[in-house]
CSV table of C-alpha atoms in Angstrom, one decimal:
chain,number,residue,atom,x,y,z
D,26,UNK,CA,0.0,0.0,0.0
D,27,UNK,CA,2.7,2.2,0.8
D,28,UNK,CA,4.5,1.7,-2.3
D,29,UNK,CA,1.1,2.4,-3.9
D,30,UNK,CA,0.8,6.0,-2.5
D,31,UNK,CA,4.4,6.7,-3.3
D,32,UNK,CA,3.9,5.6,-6.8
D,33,UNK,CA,0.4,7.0,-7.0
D,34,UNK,CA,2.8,10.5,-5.5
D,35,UNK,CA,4.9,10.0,-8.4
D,36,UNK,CA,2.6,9.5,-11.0
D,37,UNK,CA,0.6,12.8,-9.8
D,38,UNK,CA,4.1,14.7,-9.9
D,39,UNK,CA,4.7,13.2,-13.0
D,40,UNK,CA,1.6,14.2,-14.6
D,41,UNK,CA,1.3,17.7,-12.9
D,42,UNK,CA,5.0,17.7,-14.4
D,43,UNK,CA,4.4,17.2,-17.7
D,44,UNK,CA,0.8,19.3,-17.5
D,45,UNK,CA,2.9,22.3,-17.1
D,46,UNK,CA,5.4,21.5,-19.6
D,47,UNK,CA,2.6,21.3,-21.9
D,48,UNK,CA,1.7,24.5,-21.1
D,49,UNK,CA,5.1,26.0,-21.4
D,50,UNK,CA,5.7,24.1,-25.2
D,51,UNK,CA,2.3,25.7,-26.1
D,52,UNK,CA,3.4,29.0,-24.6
D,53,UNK,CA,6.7,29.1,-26.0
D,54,UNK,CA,4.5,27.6,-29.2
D,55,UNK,CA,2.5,30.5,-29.1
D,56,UNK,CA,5.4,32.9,-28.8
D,57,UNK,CA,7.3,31.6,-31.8
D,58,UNK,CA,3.9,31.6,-34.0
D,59,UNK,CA,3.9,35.2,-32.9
D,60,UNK,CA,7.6,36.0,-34.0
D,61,UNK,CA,7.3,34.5,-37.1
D,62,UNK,CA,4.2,36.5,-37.6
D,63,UNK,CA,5.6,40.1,-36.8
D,64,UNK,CA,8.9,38.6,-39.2
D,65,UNK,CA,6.6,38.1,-42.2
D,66,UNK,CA,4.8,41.6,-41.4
D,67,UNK,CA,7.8,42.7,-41.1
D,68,UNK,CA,9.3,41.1,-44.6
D,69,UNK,CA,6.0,41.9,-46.5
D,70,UNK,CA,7.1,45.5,-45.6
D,71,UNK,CA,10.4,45.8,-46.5
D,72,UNK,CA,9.2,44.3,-50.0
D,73,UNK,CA,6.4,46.9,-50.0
D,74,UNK,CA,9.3,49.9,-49.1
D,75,UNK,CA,11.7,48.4,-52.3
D,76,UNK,CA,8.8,48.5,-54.2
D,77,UNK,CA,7.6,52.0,-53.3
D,78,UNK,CA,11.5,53.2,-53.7
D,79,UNK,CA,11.5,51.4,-56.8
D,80,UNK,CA,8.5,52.9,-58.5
D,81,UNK,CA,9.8,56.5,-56.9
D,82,UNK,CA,13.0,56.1,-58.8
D,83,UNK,CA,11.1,54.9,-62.0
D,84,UNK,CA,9.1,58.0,-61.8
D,85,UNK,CA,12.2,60.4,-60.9
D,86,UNK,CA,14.1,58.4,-63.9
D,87,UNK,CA,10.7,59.3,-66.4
D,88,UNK,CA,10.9,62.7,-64.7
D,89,UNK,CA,14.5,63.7,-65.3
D,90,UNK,CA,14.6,62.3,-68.9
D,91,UNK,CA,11.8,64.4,-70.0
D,92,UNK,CA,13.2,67.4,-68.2
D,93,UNK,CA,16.1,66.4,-70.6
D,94,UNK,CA,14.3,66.3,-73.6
D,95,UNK,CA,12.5,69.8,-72.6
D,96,UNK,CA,15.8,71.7,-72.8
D,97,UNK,CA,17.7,70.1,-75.9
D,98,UNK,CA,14.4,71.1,-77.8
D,99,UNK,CA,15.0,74.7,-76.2
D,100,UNK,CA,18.6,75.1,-76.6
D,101,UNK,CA,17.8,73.7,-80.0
D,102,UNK,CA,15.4,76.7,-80.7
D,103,UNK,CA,17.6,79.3,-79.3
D,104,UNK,CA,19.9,77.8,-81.2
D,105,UNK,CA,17.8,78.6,-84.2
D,106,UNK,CA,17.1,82.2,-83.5
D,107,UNK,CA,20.7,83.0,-82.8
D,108,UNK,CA,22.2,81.8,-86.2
D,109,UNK,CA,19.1,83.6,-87.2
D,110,UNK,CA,19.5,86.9,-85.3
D,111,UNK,CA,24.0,86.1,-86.9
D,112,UNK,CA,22.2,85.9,-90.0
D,113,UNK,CA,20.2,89.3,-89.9
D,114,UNK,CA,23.2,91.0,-88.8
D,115,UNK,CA,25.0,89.9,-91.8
D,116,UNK,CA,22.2,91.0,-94.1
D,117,UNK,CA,22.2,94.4,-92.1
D,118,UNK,CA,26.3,94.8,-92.8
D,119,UNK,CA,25.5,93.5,-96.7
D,120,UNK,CA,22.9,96.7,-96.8
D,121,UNK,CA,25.1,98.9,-95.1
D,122,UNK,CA,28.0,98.6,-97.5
D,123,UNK,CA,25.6,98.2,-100.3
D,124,UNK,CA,24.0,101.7,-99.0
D,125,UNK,CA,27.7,103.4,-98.8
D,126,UNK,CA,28.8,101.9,-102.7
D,127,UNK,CA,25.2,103.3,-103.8
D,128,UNK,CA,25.7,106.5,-102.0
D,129,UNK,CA,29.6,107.0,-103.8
D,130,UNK,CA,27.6,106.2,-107.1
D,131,UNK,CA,24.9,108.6,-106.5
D,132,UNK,CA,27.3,111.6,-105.9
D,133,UNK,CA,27.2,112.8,-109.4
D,134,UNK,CA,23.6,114.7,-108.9
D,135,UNK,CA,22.1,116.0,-106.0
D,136,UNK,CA,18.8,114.4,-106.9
D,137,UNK,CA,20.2,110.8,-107.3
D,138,UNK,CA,21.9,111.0,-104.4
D,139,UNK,CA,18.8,111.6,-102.4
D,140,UNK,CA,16.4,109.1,-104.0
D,141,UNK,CA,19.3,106.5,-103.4
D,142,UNK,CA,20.0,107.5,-100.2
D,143,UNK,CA,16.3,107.3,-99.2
D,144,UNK,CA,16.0,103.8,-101.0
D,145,UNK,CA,18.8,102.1,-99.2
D,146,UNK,CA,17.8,104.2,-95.7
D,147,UNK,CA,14.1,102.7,-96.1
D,148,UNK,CA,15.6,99.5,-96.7
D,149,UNK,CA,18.3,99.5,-93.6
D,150,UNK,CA,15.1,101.0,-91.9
D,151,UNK,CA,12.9,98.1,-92.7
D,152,UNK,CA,15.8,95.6,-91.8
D,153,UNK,CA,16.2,97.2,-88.6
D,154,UNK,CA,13.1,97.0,-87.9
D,155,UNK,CA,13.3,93.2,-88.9
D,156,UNK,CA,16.1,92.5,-87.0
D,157,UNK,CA,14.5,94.7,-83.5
D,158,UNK,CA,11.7,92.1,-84.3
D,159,UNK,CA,13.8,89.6,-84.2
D,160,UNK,CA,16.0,90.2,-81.5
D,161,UNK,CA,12.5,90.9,-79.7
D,162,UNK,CA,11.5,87.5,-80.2
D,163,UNK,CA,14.0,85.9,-79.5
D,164,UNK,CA,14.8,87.5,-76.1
D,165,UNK,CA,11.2,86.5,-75.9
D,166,UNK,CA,12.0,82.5,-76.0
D,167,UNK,CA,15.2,83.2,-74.0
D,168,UNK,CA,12.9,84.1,-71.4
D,169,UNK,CA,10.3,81.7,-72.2
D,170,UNK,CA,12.5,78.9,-72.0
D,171,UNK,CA,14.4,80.3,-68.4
D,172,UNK,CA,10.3,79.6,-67.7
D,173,UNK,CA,10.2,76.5,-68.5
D,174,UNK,CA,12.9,75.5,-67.4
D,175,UNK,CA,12.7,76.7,-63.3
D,176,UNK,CA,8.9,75.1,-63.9
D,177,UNK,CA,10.1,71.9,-64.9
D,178,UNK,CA,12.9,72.0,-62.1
D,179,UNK,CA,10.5,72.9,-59.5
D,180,UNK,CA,8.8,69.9,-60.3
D,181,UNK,CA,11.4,67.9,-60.3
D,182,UNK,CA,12.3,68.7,-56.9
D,183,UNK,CA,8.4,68.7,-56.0
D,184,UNK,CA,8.4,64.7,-57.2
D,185,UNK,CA,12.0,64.3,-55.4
D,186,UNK,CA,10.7,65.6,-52.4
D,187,UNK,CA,7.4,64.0,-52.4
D,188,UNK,CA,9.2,60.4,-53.1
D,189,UNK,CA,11.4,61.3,-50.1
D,190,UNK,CA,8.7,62.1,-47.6
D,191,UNK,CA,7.1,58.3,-48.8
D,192,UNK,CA,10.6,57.3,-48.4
D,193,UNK,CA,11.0,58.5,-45.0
């Protein structure tokens, strides 16, 4: 009987024993389904943030190459309307020592000397004019594209600093 009760002691110990080691292996269970929870949250995350980065630099990329595209078609205009405007001013120098060889010519009467003089001063008038025009319009696109251009860099650094403050 005694041996009963002391075996019957150990069995309870035993079995209260391994009760609560049940209940620490489903606690420490529990724990570790919980970890690996918050580490695929956690991963999930991360692959959401490269993603977001990713796309940001995509857009920044799309962003600068058209900014890039915007100014060579710019500089390509002023371009234009300088060897224009060089062009003008050769025209203007052609008239000038056209006027002064028509003026030597016209020296032999007083009254040929005035038409030709008033010819060749409407005409460097009226290419004047052309070239004030000119030089107008072009200062015009100068300024246009000094526009254009701080617009498209302030949105460029609107986009960078928007995909920094989802970055951050």
């Amino acid at each position: 009987v005694t041996l009963t009760n002391s075996t019957m002691s150990q069995k309870d110990a035993l079995v209260d024993q391994t009760r609560e080691e049940v209940a620490k292996a489903v606690e420490e269970r529990d724990d570790a389904r919980n970890a690996l929870a918050a580490a695929l949250h956690e991963a999930s995350t991360k692959d959401q943030l490269h993603e977001v980065e990713r796309r940001a630099k995509e857009r920044i990329e799309v962003t600068l190459e058209e900014v890039r595209a915007a100014l060579r078609t710019k500089t390509g205009e002023c371009a234009s309307a300088e060897s224009s405007l060089a062009m003008l001013r050769v025209e203007i120098e052609e008239l000038r020592t056209k006027l002064e060889k028509e003026s030597r010519r016209a020296m032999t009467t007083e009254e040929k000397a005035l038409s030709a003089k008033e010819a060749f001063a409407a005409r460097l008038s009226a290419a004047a004019d052309k070239q004030q025009s000119f030089h107008g319009r072009m200062l015009e696109m100068k300024s246009q594209v000094d526009e254009e251009k701080k617009l498209i860099e302030a949105k460029a650094r609107a986009s960078v600093d928007e995909i920094s403050e989802q970055l951050a």
